[in-house]
mmCIF file of C-alpha atoms in Angstrom:
data_model
loop_
_atom_site.group_PDB
_atom_site.id
_atom_site.type_symbol
_atom_site.label_atom_id
_atom_site.label_comp_id
_atom_site.label_asym_id
_atom_site.label_seq_id
_atom_site.Cartn_x
_atom_site.Cartn_y
_atom_site.Cartn_z
ATOM 1 C CA MET A 22 -38.528 27.533 177.597
ATOM 2 C CA TRP A 23 -41.645 29.488 178.308
ATOM 3 C CA VAL A 24 -43.278 31.631 175.645
ATOM 4 C CA TYR A 25 -44.979 34.703 177.021
ATOM 5 C CA ARG A 26 -47.322 37.497 176.029
ATOM 6 C CA ARG A 27 -47.045 40.986 177.473
ATOM 7 C CA ARG A 28 -49.794 43.215 178.784
ATOM 8 C CA CYS A 29 -49.543 46.764 180.099
ATOM 9 C CA CYS A 30 -46.387 47.285 177.988
ATOM 10 C CA LEU A 31 -44.074 45.518 180.456
ATOM 11 C CA ASP A 32 -40.987 43.555 179.493
ATOM 12 C CA VAL A 33 -41.424 40.377 181.493
ATOM 13 C CA MET A 34 -39.652 37.072 181.683
ATOM 14 C CA ALA A 35 -40.836 33.690 182.923
ATOM 15 C CA LEU A 36 -38.276 31.898 185.055
ATOM 16 C CA ARG A 37 -38.199 28.237 185.899
ATOM 17 C CA LEU A 38 -36.729 26.383 188.853
ATOM 18 C CA ASP A 39 -36.775 22.570 189.128
ATOM 19 C CA ASN A 40 -39.022 22.343 186.060
ATOM 20 C CA LYS A 41 -41.644 24.574 187.661
ATOM 21 C CA PRO A 42 -42.530 28.200 186.924
ATOM 22 C CA LEU A 43 -41.050 30.316 189.686
ATOM 23 C CA LEU A 44 -42.065 33.902 189.040
ATOM 24 C CA VAL A 45 -42.709 36.501 186.369
ATOM 25 C CA PHE A 46 -41.373 40.039 186.646
ATOM 26 C CA GLN A 47 -39.586 42.766 184.749
ATOM 27 C CA THR A 48 -36.256 41.850 183.150
ATOM 28 C CA ARG A 49 -34.626 45.021 184.409
ATOM 29 C CA PHE A 50 -34.777 43.503 187.886
ATOM 30 C CA LEU A 51 -32.518 40.636 186.706
ATOM 31 C CA PRO A 52 -28.854 41.632 187.125
ATOM 32 C CA HIS A 53 -27.767 37.979 186.775
ATOM 33 C CA ALA A 54 -30.286 36.080 184.690
ATOM 34 C CA SER A 55 -28.319 32.825 184.801
ATOM 35 C CA SER A 56 -28.179 32.465 188.598
ATOM 36 C CA LYS A 57 -31.074 30.548 190.199
ATOM 37 C CA TRP A 58 -29.838 31.540 193.643
ATOM 38 C CA CYS A 59 -30.053 35.178 192.593
ATOM 39 C CA HIS A 60 -33.639 34.565 191.466
ATOM 40 C CA LEU A 61 -34.630 33.317 194.925
ATOM 41 C CA VAL A 62 -32.836 36.108 196.789
ATOM 42 C CA LEU A 63 -34.267 38.720 194.464
ATOM 43 C CA ALA A 64 -37.765 37.319 194.875
ATOM 44 C CA LYS A 65 -37.483 37.544 198.660
ATOM 45 C CA LYS A 66 -35.955 41.010 198.524
ATOM 46 C CA LEU A 67 -38.682 42.438 196.296
ATOM 47 C CA GLN A 68 -41.400 40.444 198.069
ATOM 48 C CA ILE A 69 -42.710 39.102 194.790
ATOM 49 C CA GLU A 70 -45.688 36.806 195.145
ATOM 50 C CA ARG A 71 -45.014 33.329 193.737
ATOM 51 C CA LYS A 72 -47.859 31.207 192.442
ATOM 52 C CA PHE A 73 -47.377 27.759 190.953
ATOM 53 C CA PRO A 74 -49.827 26.611 188.266
ATOM 54 C CA PRO A 75 -51.911 23.474 188.620
ATOM 55 C CA LYS A 76 -50.447 20.357 187.105
ATOM 56 C CA ARG A 77 -50.835 19.977 183.301
ATOM 57 C CA GLN A 78 -52.463 23.393 182.970
ATOM 58 C CA PHE A 79 -49.864 25.445 181.135
ATOM 59 C CA SER A 80 -51.757 26.899 178.200
ATOM 60 C CA ARG A 81 -53.154 30.451 178.624
ATOM 61 C CA LEU A 82 -52.347 30.514 182.305
ATOM 62 C CA VAL A 83 -52.628 33.890 184.027
ATOM 63 C CA VAL A 84 -49.850 34.494 186.575
ATOM 64 C CA GLU A 85 -50.346 37.388 188.952
ATOM 65 C CA HIS A 86 -47.407 39.072 190.607
ATOM 66 C CA TYR A 87 -46.375 42.315 192.255
ATOM 67 C CA TRP A 88 -43.280 44.334 191.430
ATOM 68 C CA LEU A 89 -41.605 47.278 193.147
ATOM 69 C CA ASP A 90 -44.531 49.677 193.399
ATOM 70 C CA LEU A 91 -46.894 46.745 194.162
ATOM 71 C CA ARG A 92 -48.979 47.324 191.062
ATOM 72 C CA LEU A 93 -50.770 44.213 189.918
ATOM 73 C CA VAL A 94 -49.776 43.043 186.455
ATOM 74 C CA ARG A 95 -51.472 40.229 184.607
ATOM 75 C CA THR A 96 -49.235 38.330 182.213
ATOM 76 C CA THR A 97 -50.559 35.477 180.148
ATOM 77 C CA VAL A 98 -47.953 32.720 179.890
ATOM 78 C CA TYR A 99 -47.974 30.214 177.050
ATOM 79 C CA SER A 100 -46.475 26.742 177.110
ATOM 80 C CA ARG A 101 -44.211 25.397 174.391
ATOM 81 C CA PHE A 102 -46.631 22.475 174.085
ATOM 82 C CA ASP A 103 -49.340 24.628 172.482
ATOM 83 C CA PRO A 104 -50.339 22.871 169.243
ATOM 84 C CA ARG A 105 -50.385 26.111 167.259
ATOM 85 C CA PRO A 106 -49.922 29.807 167.989
ATOM 86 C CA THR A 107 -53.013 31.932 168.443
ATOM 87 C CA MET A 108 -53.692 35.201 166.661
ATOM 88 C CA SER A 109 -53.058 37.152 169.851
ATOM 89 C CA PHE A 110 -49.694 35.433 170.196
ATOM 90 C CA LEU A 111 -48.747 36.365 166.614
ATOM 91 C CA ALA A 112 -49.927 39.927 167.179
ATOM 92 C CA THR A 113 -47.760 40.134 170.296
ATOM 93 C CA LYS A 114 -44.737 38.886 168.397
ATOM 94 C CA ALA A 115 -45.361 41.460 165.676
ATOM 95 C CA THR A 116 -45.704 44.191 168.305
ATOM 96 C CA ASN A 117 -42.442 43.156 169.947
ATOM 97 C CA ALA A 118 -40.656 43.178 166.596
ATOM 98 C CA TRP A 119 -42.039 46.636 165.868
ATOM 99 C CA ARG A 120 -40.886 47.952 169.263
ATOM 100 C CA HIS A 121 -37.385 46.615 168.684
ATOM 101 C CA TRP A 122 -37.373 48.277 165.273
ATOM 102 C CA VAL A 123 -38.439 51.610 166.824
ATOM 103 C CA VAL A 124 -35.632 51.360 169.392
ATOM 104 C CA LEU A 125 -33.066 50.748 166.658
ATOM 105 C CA TRP A 126 -34.617 53.532 164.589
ATOM 106 C CA LYS A 127 -34.106 56.052 167.409
ATOM 107 C CA ARG A 128 -30.706 54.732 168.462
ATOM 108 C CA TYR A 129 -29.020 55.107 165.067
ATOM 109 C CA PRO A 130 -30.099 58.424 163.497
ATOM 110 C CA LEU A 131 -27.560 58.200 160.669
ATOM 111 C CA CYS A 132 -28.917 54.852 159.501
ATOM 112 C CA ARG A 133 -32.424 56.237 159.879
ATOM 113 C CA GLY A 134 -31.538 59.139 157.610
ATOM 114 C CA MET A 135 -29.937 56.845 155.044
ATOM 115 C CA VAL A 136 -33.034 54.661 154.888
ATOM 116 C CA THR A 137 -35.323 57.701 154.679
ATOM 117 C CA TYR A 138 -33.411 59.439 151.905
ATOM 118 C CA SER A 139 -32.989 56.230 149.932
ATOM 119 C CA ILE A 140 -36.806 56.193 149.771
ATOM 120 C CA VAL A 141 -37.638 59.910 149.473
ATOM 121 C CA TRP A 142 -35.242 60.693 146.635
ATOM 122 C CA PRO A 143 -36.409 57.989 144.205
ATOM 123 C CA VAL A 144 -40.045 58.840 144.987
ATOM 124 C CA SER A 145 -39.270 62.472 144.125
ATOM 125 C CA SER A 146 -37.711 61.358 140.848
ATOM 126 C CA ILE A 147 -40.804 59.317 139.995
ATOM 127 C CA CYS A 148 -43.072 62.288 140.791
ATOM 128 C CA GLN A 149 -40.980 64.583 138.584
ATOM 129 C CA GLN A 150 -41.140 62.157 135.688
ATOM 130 C CA ARG A 151 -44.903 61.872 136.056
ATOM 131 C CA ILE A 152 -45.291 65.657 136.203
ATOM 132 C CA ALA A 153 -43.132 65.974 133.077
ATOM 133 C CA GLY A 154 -45.552 63.663 131.269
ATOM 134 C CA LYS A 155 -43.287 60.677 130.695
ATOM 135 C CA LYS A 156 -45.176 57.552 129.763
ATOM 136 C CA GLU A 157 -42.482 55.186 131.029
ATOM 137 C CA ILE A 158 -40.491 55.644 134.223
ATOM 138 C CA ASP A 159 -36.708 55.774 133.869
ATOM 139 C CA TRP A 160 -35.914 53.222 136.558
ATOM 140 C CA LYS A 161 -32.162 53.653 136.128
ATOM 141 C CA GLN A 162 -32.514 57.288 137.093
ATOM 142 C CA VAL A 163 -34.705 56.280 140.035
ATOM 143 C CA ALA A 164 -32.011 53.835 141.190
ATOM 144 C CA ARG A 165 -29.333 56.532 140.876
ATOM 145 C CA PHE A 166 -31.424 58.908 142.969
ATOM 146 C CA SER A 167 -31.926 56.232 145.621
ATOM 147 C CA PHE A 168 -28.206 55.455 145.811
ATOM 148 C CA TYR A 169 -27.169 59.104 145.876
ATOM 149 C CA GLY A 170 -29.770 60.144 148.447
ATOM 150 C CA GLY A 171 -29.077 57.263 150.824
ATOM 151 C CA CYS A 172 -25.290 56.999 150.543
ATOM 152 C CA TYR A 173 -24.276 60.644 150.076
ATOM 153 C CA VAL A 174 -26.985 63.166 150.949
ATOM 154 C CA ALA A 175 -28.007 61.538 154.234
ATOM 155 C CA PRO A 176 -24.472 61.333 155.779
ATOM 156 C CA THR A 177 -23.422 64.835 154.694
ATOM 157 C CA LEU A 178 -26.712 66.385 155.792
ATOM 158 C CA PHE A 179 -26.554 64.506 159.109
ATOM 159 C CA PHE A 180 -23.161 65.985 159.998
ATOM 160 C CA TRP A 181 -24.175 69.445 158.788
ATOM 161 C CA VAL A 182 -27.337 69.419 160.924
ATOM 162 C CA ARG A 183 -25.350 68.256 163.943
ATOM 163 C CA LEU A 184 -22.764 71.015 163.409
ATOM 164 C CA SER A 185 -25.377 73.740 162.971
ATOM 165 C CA SER A 186 -27.319 72.491 166.014
ATOM 166 C CA ASN A 187 -24.178 72.698 168.137
ATOM 167 C CA MET A 188 -23.483 76.221 166.883
ATOM 168 C CA TRP A 189 -27.073 77.466 167.379
ATOM 169 C CA PRO A 190 -28.844 75.103 169.806
ATOM 170 C CA ALA A 191 -31.894 77.292 170.505
ATOM 171 C CA MET A 192 -34.966 76.490 168.373
ATOM 172 C CA ASN A 193 -36.373 79.948 167.655
ATOM 173 C CA LEU A 194 -37.072 82.225 164.704
ATOM 174 C CA LYS A 195 -33.782 84.111 164.933
ATOM 175 C CA ASN A 196 -31.616 80.993 164.903
ATOM 176 C CA GLY A 197 -33.788 79.410 162.212
ATOM 177 C CA ILE A 198 -33.232 82.331 159.840
ATOM 178 C CA ARG A 199 -29.553 82.385 160.761
ATOM 179 C CA LYS A 200 -29.164 78.684 159.985
ATOM 180 C CA ALA A 201 -30.963 79.105 156.663
ATOM 181 C CA LEU A 202 -28.752 82.023 155.616
ATOM 182 C CA VAL A 203 -25.531 80.302 156.660
ATOM 183 C CA GLU A 204 -26.645 77.159 154.861
ATOM 184 C CA GLN A 205 -27.122 79.107 151.621
ATOM 185 C CA VAL A 206 -23.471 80.196 151.611
ATOM 186 C CA SER A 207 -21.902 76.996 152.986
ATOM 187 C CA TYR A 208 -23.711 73.679 152.716
ATOM 188 C CA GLY A 209 -26.121 74.718 149.956
ATOM 189 C CA PRO A 210 -23.528 75.430 147.219
ATOM 190 C CA PHE A 211 -21.578 72.335 148.228
ATOM 191 C CA ALA A 212 -24.682 70.127 148.052
ATOM 192 C CA MET A 213 -25.808 71.495 144.676
ATOM 193 C CA THR A 214 -22.361 71.148 143.125
ATOM 194 C CA SER A 215 -22.042 67.614 144.450
ATOM 195 C CA PHE A 216 -25.495 66.728 143.142
ATOM 196 C CA PHE A 217 -24.876 67.726 139.530
ATOM 197 C CA PHE A 218 -21.282 66.470 139.477
ATOM 198 C CA LEU A 219 -21.802 63.071 141.100
ATOM 199 C CA MET A 220 -25.116 62.323 139.407
ATOM 200 C CA THR A 221 -23.475 62.957 136.033
ATOM 201 C CA LEU A 222 -20.664 60.584 136.971
ATOM 202 C CA LEU A 223 -23.229 57.966 137.989
ATOM 203 C CA GLU A 224 -24.695 58.286 134.508
ATOM 204 C CA GLY A 225 -21.270 57.319 133.117
ATOM 205 C CA ARG A 226 -20.709 60.546 131.171
ATOM 206 C CA GLY A 227 -17.222 61.421 132.442
ATOM 207 C CA VAL A 228 -15.602 64.264 134.362
ATOM 208 C CA GLU A 229 -15.760 66.865 131.581
ATOM 209 C CA ALA A 230 -19.485 66.358 131.156
ATOM 210 C CA ALA A 231 -19.903 66.638 134.934
ATOM 211 C CA LYS A 232 -18.018 69.953 134.971
ATOM 212 C CA GLN A 233 -20.181 71.278 132.152
ATOM 213 C CA GLU A 234 -23.296 70.144 134.020
ATOM 214 C CA VAL A 235 -22.236 72.070 137.121
ATOM 215 C CA SER A 236 -21.282 75.228 135.227
ATOM 216 C CA THR A 237 -24.550 75.195 133.281
ATOM 217 C CA LYS A 238 -27.115 74.365 135.968
ATOM 218 C CA PHE A 239 -25.604 75.483 139.266
ATOM 219 C CA TRP A 240 -26.403 79.176 139.140
ATOM 220 C CA SER A 241 -30.039 78.730 138.086
ATOM 221 C CA THR A 242 -30.591 76.176 140.848
ATOM 222 C CA TYR A 243 -28.786 78.262 143.446
ATOM 223 C CA LYS A 244 -30.945 81.337 142.798
ATOM 224 C CA VAL A 245 -34.106 79.304 143.368
ATOM 225 C CA GLY A 246 -32.649 77.769 146.543
ATOM 226 C CA VAL A 247 -31.752 81.183 147.972
ATOM 227 C CA CYS A 248 -35.352 82.304 147.500
ATOM 228 C CA PHE A 249 -36.947 79.042 148.648
ATOM 229 C CA TRP A 250 -35.234 77.893 151.846
ATOM 230 C CA PRO A 251 -35.021 81.156 153.865
ATOM 231 C CA ILE A 252 -38.757 81.720 153.314
ATOM 232 C CA MET A 253 -39.617 78.144 154.287
ATOM 233 C CA GLN A 254 -37.430 78.290 157.405
ATOM 234 C CA THR A 255 -39.006 81.596 158.425
ATOM 235 C CA ILE A 256 -42.471 80.054 158.126
ATOM 236 C CA ASN A 257 -41.278 76.952 159.957
ATOM 237 C CA PHE A 258 -39.803 78.683 163.003
ATOM 238 C CA GLY A 259 -42.043 81.748 163.063
ATOM 239 C CA PHE A 260 -45.561 80.472 162.484
ATOM 240 C CA LEU A 261 -45.684 76.715 163.108
ATOM 241 C CA PRO A 262 -45.803 74.906 166.475
ATOM 242 C CA GLU A 263 -42.835 72.778 167.409
ATOM 243 C CA LYS A 264 -44.611 69.453 166.807
ATOM 244 C CA ASN A 265 -45.273 70.374 163.152
ATOM 245 C CA ARG A 266 -41.807 71.649 162.244
ATOM 246 C CA VAL A 267 -40.188 68.354 161.320
ATOM 247 C CA PRO A 268 -43.043 67.241 158.995
ATOM 248 C CA PHE A 269 -43.030 70.683 157.379
ATOM 249 C CA VAL A 270 -39.285 70.501 156.675
ATOM 250 C CA GLY A 271 -39.770 66.994 155.302
ATOM 251 C CA ALA A 272 -42.459 68.247 152.908
ATOM 252 C CA CYS A 273 -40.241 71.147 151.820
ATOM 253 C CA SER A 274 -37.338 68.756 151.222
ATOM 254 C CA PHE A 275 -39.590 66.554 149.106
ATOM 255 C CA VAL A 276 -40.633 69.520 146.930
ATOM 256 C CA TRP A 277 -37.016 70.678 146.647
ATOM 257 C CA THR A 278 -35.891 67.212 145.556
ATOM 258 C CA ILE A 279 -38.535 67.227 142.820
ATOM 259 C CA PHE A 280 -37.107 70.543 141.612
ATOM 260 C CA LEU A 281 -33.559 69.128 141.643
ATOM 261 C CA SER A 282 -34.768 66.171 139.621
ATOM 262 C CA TYR A 283 -36.326 68.579 137.123
ATOM 263 C CA MET A 284 -33.104 70.577 136.803
ATOM 264 C CA LYS A 285 -31.117 67.389 136.334
ATOM 265 C CA SER A 286 -33.436 66.228 133.567
ATOM 266 C CA LEU A 287 -32.911 69.415 131.521
ATOM 267 C CA ASP A 288 -30.606 69.221 128.526
ATOM 268 C CA ALA A 289 -27.347 70.995 129.387
ATOM 269 C CA ALA A 290 -26.735 72.300 125.864
ATOM 270 C CA ARG A 291 -30.266 73.679 125.523
ATOM 271 C CA LEU A 292 -30.083 75.239 128.981
ATOM 272 C CA GLU A 293 -26.748 76.847 128.125
ATOM 273 C CA LYS A 294 -28.213 78.373 124.948
ATOM 274 C CA ARG A 295 -31.151 79.688 126.929
ATOM 275 C CA ASN A 296 -28.804 81.236 129.491
ATOM 276 C CA GLU A 297 -26.847 82.875 126.683
ATOM 277 C CA ARG A 298 -30.043 84.320 125.207
ATOM 278 C CA LEU A 299 -31.092 85.660 128.604
ATOM 279 C CA LYS A 300 -27.653 87.158 129.132
ATOM 280 C CA ALA A 301 -27.701 88.821 125.713
ATOM 281 C CA LYS A 302 -31.197 90.154 126.392
ATOM 282 C CA LYS A 303 -30.082 91.666 129.705
ATOM 283 C CA GLU A 304 -27.054 93.269 128.052
ATOM 284 C CA LEU A 305 -29.285 94.739 125.346
ATOM 285 C CA GLU A 306 -31.675 96.118 127.957
ATOM 286 C CA ALA A 307 -28.737 97.630 129.839
ATOM 287 C CA LEU A 308 -27.465 99.300 126.646
ATOM 288 C CA GLU A 309 -30.933 100.648 125.878
ATOM 289 C CA ALA A 310 -31.238 102.003 129.409
ATOM 290 C CA ALA A 311 -27.810 103.639 129.138
ATOM 291 C CA GLY A 312 -28.746 105.158 125.770
ATOM 292 C CA ALA A 313 -32.008 106.481 127.150
ATOM 293 C CA ALA A 314 -30.194 108.000 130.119
ATOM 294 C CA ALA A 315 -27.647 109.634 127.802
ATOM 295 C CA ALA A 316 -30.415 111.028 125.588
ATOM 296 C CA ALA A 317 -32.223 112.422 128.614
ATOM 297 C CA ALA A 318 -29.012 114.070 129.788
ATOM 298 C CA ASP A 319 -28.493 115.636 126.343
ATOM 299 C CA ASN A 320 -32.025 117.018 126.379
ATOM 300 C CA LEU A 321 -31.454 118.595 129.767
ATOM 301 C CA THR A 322 -28.232 120.250 128.618
ATOM 302 C CA PRO A 323 -28.933 123.893 127.520
#
C-alpha cells in the first residue's frame, strides 16, 4: 500500500498495477476502486498523464497529473519502506483526522449539541461556584450538570429549535421576537420545570422534594427568563450581523446557565420564607394604598 500526503486540499489515492504506481487522482473519480480494468479505462477517458517513478526511488516522490479541468496538482507520495514518518507526514495525518471530525460534526447536529452542552453546563456550574466564593468545587454537582445538559437539554432543545425553524424559517427581527415570545410560554416553562425537578431527582432527594423545588423556585426563575430572553433575541436579530448571531446566543446561554446554577444552589426552605416575606410585604403595601385611597375619598366627601 502507498502512503500519501495531500496538497491543495485534494482527496487523492495512489493506485498500483503490476507492482508499479499507475496514477494519482481524486477518489471521487473512482466508481469501482477494486477494478484494475476500470482504472485503465478511466485513465484513458480522463486523459490523465501517467508517470512511472525511477526504480528504487519511492520516498518523497512527486507525481504530477492532470484531472478534469487540467489543473496541475502536485502530490507527494510516500513509500511504506520509509524508516520513520516525517513531521510533515504526521501533520498531514492530523489534518486528515481533523477534517473527518469536522465532517462528522456537521453531519450529526444532535450529537454535536450533546457534546457541546455536556461541556458548557458543567463549566457554567464551576463558574457559579467560583462566583459564589466556594473554596472547593462540588464535582458531583458538576457531573450532574454535565449529564443533564448533554442527555436532556441538548435533545429537547434540538427538536424545539427544529420545530420553531420550520414554523418561522425567515431569520429577521420580527420572527426572532416571535420565537422568543412563543418560547417563553411553551418551551421555557417546560425546560425550567424539568431542570428543577430532574436535577433534584439526580441528587437523590425524592419526588416530594423535587415538587417542592419546582413550586419554590420556578416563578422567580421564570420572571427573570421572561425579561432576559426577549431582550437578548431583539438585540441578536435587530442589531447584530448574521455571522455574529450564533456566538451571541451561545454567550447568552452560558450566562443563563450560570443563573440556573445559582437558583439551583439556593436553599428551598430559605427561598420559600423569603417569598412569603415578599408576599406579605406586597399585601401590606396594597392595604396601605387602599387605606390611603379611602381616606382621600373621605376627605373629598362634603
